[in-house]
mmCIF file of C-alpha atoms and ligand atoms in Angstrom:
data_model
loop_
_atom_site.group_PDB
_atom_site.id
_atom_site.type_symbol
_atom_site.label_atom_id
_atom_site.label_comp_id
_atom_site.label_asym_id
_atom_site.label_seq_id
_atom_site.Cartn_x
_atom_site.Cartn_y
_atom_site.Cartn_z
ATOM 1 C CA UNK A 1 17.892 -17.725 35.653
ATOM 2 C CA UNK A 2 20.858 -18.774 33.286
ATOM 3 C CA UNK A 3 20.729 -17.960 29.417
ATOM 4 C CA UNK A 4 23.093 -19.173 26.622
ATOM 5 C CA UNK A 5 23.066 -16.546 23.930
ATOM 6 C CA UNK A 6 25.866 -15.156 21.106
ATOM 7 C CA UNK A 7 26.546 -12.066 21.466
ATOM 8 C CA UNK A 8 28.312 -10.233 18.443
ATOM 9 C CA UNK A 9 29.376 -13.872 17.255
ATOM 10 C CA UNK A 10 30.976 -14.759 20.801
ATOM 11 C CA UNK A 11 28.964 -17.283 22.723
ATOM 12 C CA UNK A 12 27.571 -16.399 26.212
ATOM 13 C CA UNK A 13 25.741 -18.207 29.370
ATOM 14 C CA UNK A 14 24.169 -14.611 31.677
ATOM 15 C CA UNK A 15 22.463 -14.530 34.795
ATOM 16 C CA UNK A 16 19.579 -12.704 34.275
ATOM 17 C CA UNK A 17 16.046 -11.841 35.990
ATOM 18 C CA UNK A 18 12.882 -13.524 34.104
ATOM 19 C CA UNK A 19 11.069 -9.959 33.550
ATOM 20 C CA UNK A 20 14.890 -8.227 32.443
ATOM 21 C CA UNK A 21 14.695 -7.072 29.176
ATOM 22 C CA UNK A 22 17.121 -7.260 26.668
ATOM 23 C CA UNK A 23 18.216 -3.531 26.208
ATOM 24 C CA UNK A 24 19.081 -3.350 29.931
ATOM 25 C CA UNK A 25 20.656 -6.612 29.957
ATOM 26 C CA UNK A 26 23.039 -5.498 26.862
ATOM 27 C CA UNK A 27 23.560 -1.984 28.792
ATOM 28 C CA UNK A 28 24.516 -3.796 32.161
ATOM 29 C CA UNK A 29 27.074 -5.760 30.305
ATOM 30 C CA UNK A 30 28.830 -2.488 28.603
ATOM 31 C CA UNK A 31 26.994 -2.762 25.267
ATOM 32 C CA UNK A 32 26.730 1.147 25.170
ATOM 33 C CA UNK A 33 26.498 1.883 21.976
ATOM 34 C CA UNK A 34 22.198 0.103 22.643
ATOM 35 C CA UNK A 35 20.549 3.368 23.969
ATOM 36 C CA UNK A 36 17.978 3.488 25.842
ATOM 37 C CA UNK A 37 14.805 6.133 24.462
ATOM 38 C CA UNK A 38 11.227 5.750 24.817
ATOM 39 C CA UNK A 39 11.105 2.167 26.165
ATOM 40 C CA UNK A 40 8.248 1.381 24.351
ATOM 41 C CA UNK A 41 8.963 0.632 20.943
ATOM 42 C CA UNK A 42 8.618 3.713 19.389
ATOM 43 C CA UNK A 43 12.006 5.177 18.595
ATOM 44 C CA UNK A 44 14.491 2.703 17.719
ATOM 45 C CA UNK A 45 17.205 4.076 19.416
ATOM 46 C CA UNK A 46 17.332 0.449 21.386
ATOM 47 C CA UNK A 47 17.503 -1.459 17.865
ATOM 48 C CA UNK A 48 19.969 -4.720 18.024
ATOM 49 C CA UNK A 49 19.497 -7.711 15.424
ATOM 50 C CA UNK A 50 17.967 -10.915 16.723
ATOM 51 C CA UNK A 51 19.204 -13.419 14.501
ATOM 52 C CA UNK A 52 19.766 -11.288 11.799
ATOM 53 C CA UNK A 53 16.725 -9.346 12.120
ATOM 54 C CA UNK A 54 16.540 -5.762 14.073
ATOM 55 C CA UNK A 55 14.136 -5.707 17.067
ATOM 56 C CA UNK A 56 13.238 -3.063 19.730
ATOM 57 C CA UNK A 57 15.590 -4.670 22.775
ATOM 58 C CA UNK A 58 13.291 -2.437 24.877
ATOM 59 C CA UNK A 59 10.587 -4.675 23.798
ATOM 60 C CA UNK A 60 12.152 -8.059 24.336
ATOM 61 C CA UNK A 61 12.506 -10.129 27.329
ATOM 62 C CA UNK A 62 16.074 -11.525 27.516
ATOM 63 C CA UNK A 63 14.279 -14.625 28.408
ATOM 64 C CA UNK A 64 13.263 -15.290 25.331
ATOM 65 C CA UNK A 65 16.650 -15.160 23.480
ATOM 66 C CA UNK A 66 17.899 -18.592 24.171
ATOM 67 C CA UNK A 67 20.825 -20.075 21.784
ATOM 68 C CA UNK A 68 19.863 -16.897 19.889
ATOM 69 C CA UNK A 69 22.223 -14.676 17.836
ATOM 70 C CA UNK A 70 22.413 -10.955 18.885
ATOM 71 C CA UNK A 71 24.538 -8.159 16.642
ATOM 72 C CA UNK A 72 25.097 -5.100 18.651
ATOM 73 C CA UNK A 73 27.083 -2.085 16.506
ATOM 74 C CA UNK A 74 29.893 -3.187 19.141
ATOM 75 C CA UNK A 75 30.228 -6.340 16.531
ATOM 76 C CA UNK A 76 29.753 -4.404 13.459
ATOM 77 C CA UNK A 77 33.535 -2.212 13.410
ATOM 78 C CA UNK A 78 35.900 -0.592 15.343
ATOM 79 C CA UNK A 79 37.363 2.465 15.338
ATOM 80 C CA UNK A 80 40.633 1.564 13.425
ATOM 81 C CA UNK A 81 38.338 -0.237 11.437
ATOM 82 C CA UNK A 82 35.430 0.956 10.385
ATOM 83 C CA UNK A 83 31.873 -1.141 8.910
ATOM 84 C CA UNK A 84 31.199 0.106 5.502
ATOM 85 C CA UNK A 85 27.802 1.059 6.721
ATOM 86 C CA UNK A 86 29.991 3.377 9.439
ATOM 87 C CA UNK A 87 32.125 4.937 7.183
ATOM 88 C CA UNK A 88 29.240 5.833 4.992
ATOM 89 C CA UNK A 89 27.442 7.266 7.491
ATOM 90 C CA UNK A 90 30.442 9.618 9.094
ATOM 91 C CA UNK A 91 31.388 10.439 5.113
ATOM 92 C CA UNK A 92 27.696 11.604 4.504
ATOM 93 C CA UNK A 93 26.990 13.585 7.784
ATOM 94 C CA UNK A 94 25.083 11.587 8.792
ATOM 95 C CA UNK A 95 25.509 11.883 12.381
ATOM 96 C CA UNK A 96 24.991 14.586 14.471
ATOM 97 C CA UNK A 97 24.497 13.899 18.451
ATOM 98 C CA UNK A 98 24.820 10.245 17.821
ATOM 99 C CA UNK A 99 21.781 8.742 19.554
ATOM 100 C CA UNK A 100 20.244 7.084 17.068
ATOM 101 C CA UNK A 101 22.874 6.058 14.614
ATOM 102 C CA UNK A 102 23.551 2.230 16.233
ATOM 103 C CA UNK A 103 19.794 1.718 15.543
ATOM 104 C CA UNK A 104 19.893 3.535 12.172
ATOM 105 C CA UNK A 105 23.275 1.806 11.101
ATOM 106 C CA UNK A 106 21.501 -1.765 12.377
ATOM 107 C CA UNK A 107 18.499 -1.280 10.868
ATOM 108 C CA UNK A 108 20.286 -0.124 7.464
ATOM 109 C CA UNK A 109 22.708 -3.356 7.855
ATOM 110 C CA UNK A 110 19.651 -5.790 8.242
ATOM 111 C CA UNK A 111 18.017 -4.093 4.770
ATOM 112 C CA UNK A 112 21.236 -4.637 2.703
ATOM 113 C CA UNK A 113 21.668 -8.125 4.049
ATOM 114 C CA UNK A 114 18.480 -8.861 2.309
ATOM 115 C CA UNK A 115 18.350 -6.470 -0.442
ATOM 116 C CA UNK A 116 21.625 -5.265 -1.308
ATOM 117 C CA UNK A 117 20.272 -2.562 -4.253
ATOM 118 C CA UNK A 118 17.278 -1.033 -1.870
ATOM 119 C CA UNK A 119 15.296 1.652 -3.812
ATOM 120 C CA UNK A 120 14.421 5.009 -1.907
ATOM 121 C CA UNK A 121 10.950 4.125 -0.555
ATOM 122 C CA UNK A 122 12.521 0.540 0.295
ATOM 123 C CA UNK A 123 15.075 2.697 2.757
ATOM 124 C CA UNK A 124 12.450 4.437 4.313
ATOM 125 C CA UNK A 125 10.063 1.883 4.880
ATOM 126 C CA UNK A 126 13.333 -0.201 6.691
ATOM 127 C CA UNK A 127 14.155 3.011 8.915
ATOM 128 C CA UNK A 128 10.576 3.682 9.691
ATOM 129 C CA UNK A 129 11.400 2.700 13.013
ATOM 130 C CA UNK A 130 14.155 4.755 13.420
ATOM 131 C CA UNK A 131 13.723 8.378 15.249
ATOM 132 C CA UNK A 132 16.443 10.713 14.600
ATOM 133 C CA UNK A 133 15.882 14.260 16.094
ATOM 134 C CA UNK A 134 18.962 16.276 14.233
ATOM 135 C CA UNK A 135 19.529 15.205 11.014
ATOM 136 C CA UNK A 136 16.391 15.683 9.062
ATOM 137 C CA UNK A 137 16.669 11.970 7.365
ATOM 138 C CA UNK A 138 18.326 13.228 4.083
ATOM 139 C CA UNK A 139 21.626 12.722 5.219
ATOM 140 C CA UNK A 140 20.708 9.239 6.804
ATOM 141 C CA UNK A 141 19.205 8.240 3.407
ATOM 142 C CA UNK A 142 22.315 9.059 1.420
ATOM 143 C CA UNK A 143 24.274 7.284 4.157
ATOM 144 C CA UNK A 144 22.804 4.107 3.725
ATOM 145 C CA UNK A 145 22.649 4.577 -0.518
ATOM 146 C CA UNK A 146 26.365 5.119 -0.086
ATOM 147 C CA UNK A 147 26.689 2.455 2.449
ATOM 148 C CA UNK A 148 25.255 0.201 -0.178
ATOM 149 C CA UNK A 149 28.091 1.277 -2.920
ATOM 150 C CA UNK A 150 30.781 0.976 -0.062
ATOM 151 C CA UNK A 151 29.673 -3.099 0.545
ATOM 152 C CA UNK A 152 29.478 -4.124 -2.926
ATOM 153 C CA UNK A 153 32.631 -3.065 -3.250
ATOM 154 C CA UNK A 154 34.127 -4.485 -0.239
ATOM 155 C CA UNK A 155 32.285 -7.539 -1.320
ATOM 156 C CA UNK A 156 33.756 -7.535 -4.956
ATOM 157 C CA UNK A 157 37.541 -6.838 -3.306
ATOM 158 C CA UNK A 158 36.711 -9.994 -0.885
ATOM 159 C CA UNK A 159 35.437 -12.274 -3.727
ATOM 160 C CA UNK A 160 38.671 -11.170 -5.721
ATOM 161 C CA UNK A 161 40.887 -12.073 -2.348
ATOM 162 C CA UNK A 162 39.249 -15.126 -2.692
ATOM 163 C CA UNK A 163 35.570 -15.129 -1.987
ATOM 164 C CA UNK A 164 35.294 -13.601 1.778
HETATM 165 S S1 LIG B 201 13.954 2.669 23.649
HETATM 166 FE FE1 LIG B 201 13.280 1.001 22.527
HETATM 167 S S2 LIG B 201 12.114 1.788 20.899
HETATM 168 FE FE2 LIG B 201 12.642 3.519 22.113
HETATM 169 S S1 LIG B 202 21.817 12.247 15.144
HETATM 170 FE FE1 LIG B 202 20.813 12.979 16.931
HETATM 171 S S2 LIG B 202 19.024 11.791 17.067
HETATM 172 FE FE2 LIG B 202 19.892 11.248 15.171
#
């Protein structure tokens, strides 16, 4: 069957199966930076945003995003340029083997879309989902704290340039 989707803001039609789900239909398509983990919800490692919102792509039939929007970290930076949320997290150590920091840095980006000033518990709640194995969280939490600094700046800079 035939979807149309956007994926990282670029507007797609995919072949897909009707069981597929989304994670493996990103990964066949060289969206690498989705990992796959548990497959069943429980570690975030698979985290994209659907519509603005992050989801378990283990958990969600490709099926059902028709003429939806889909943000992998692939549409987030790149290496010359970096998202705020990335720099923050390589500045604060943040990362050590890497496997969960697209989910973390997702999840994080979806929180400060809605609440740009998140308290401590309001971080931890957000990356509740979020399994990371190496870091021990402290790091993470800083990250995003720091991440938050990092956008309202860039915003502030923007809305000086003229609003952006
Ligand atoms: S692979 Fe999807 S939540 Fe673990
Ligand atoms: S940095 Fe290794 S799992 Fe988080």
């Amino acid at each position: 069957m035939k979807i149309k989707l956007s994926i990282n803001k670029k507007k797609q039609e995919l072949d897909i199966l009707p069981g597929e789900k989304l994670l493996d239909v990103l990964r066949s398509r060289g969206y690498h930076s989705v990992k796959e983990g548990c497959r069943e919800g429980n570690c975030g490692a698979c985290v994209v945003l659907l519509d603005g919102k992050p989801v378990n792509s283990c958990l969600v039939f490709a099926a059902h995003c028709q003429e939806r929007q889909i943000t992998t970290l692939e549409g987030l930076g790149s290496p010359g340029s970096l998202h705020p949320l990335q720099e923050a997290f390589v500045q604060s150590g943040a990362i050590q083997c890497g496997y969960c920091t697209p989910g973390m840095i997702l999840s994080s980006k979806a929180l400060l879309d809605e609440n740009p000033d998140p308290s401590d518990d309001e971080i931890e709640i957000a990356l509740d989902g979020n399994l990371c194995r190496c870091t021990g969280y402290v790091q993470i939490l800083e990250a995003v704290k720091k991440g938050a600094k990092l956008l309202k700046k860039v915003k502030k800079t923007g809305d000086k340039a003229g609003g952006k």
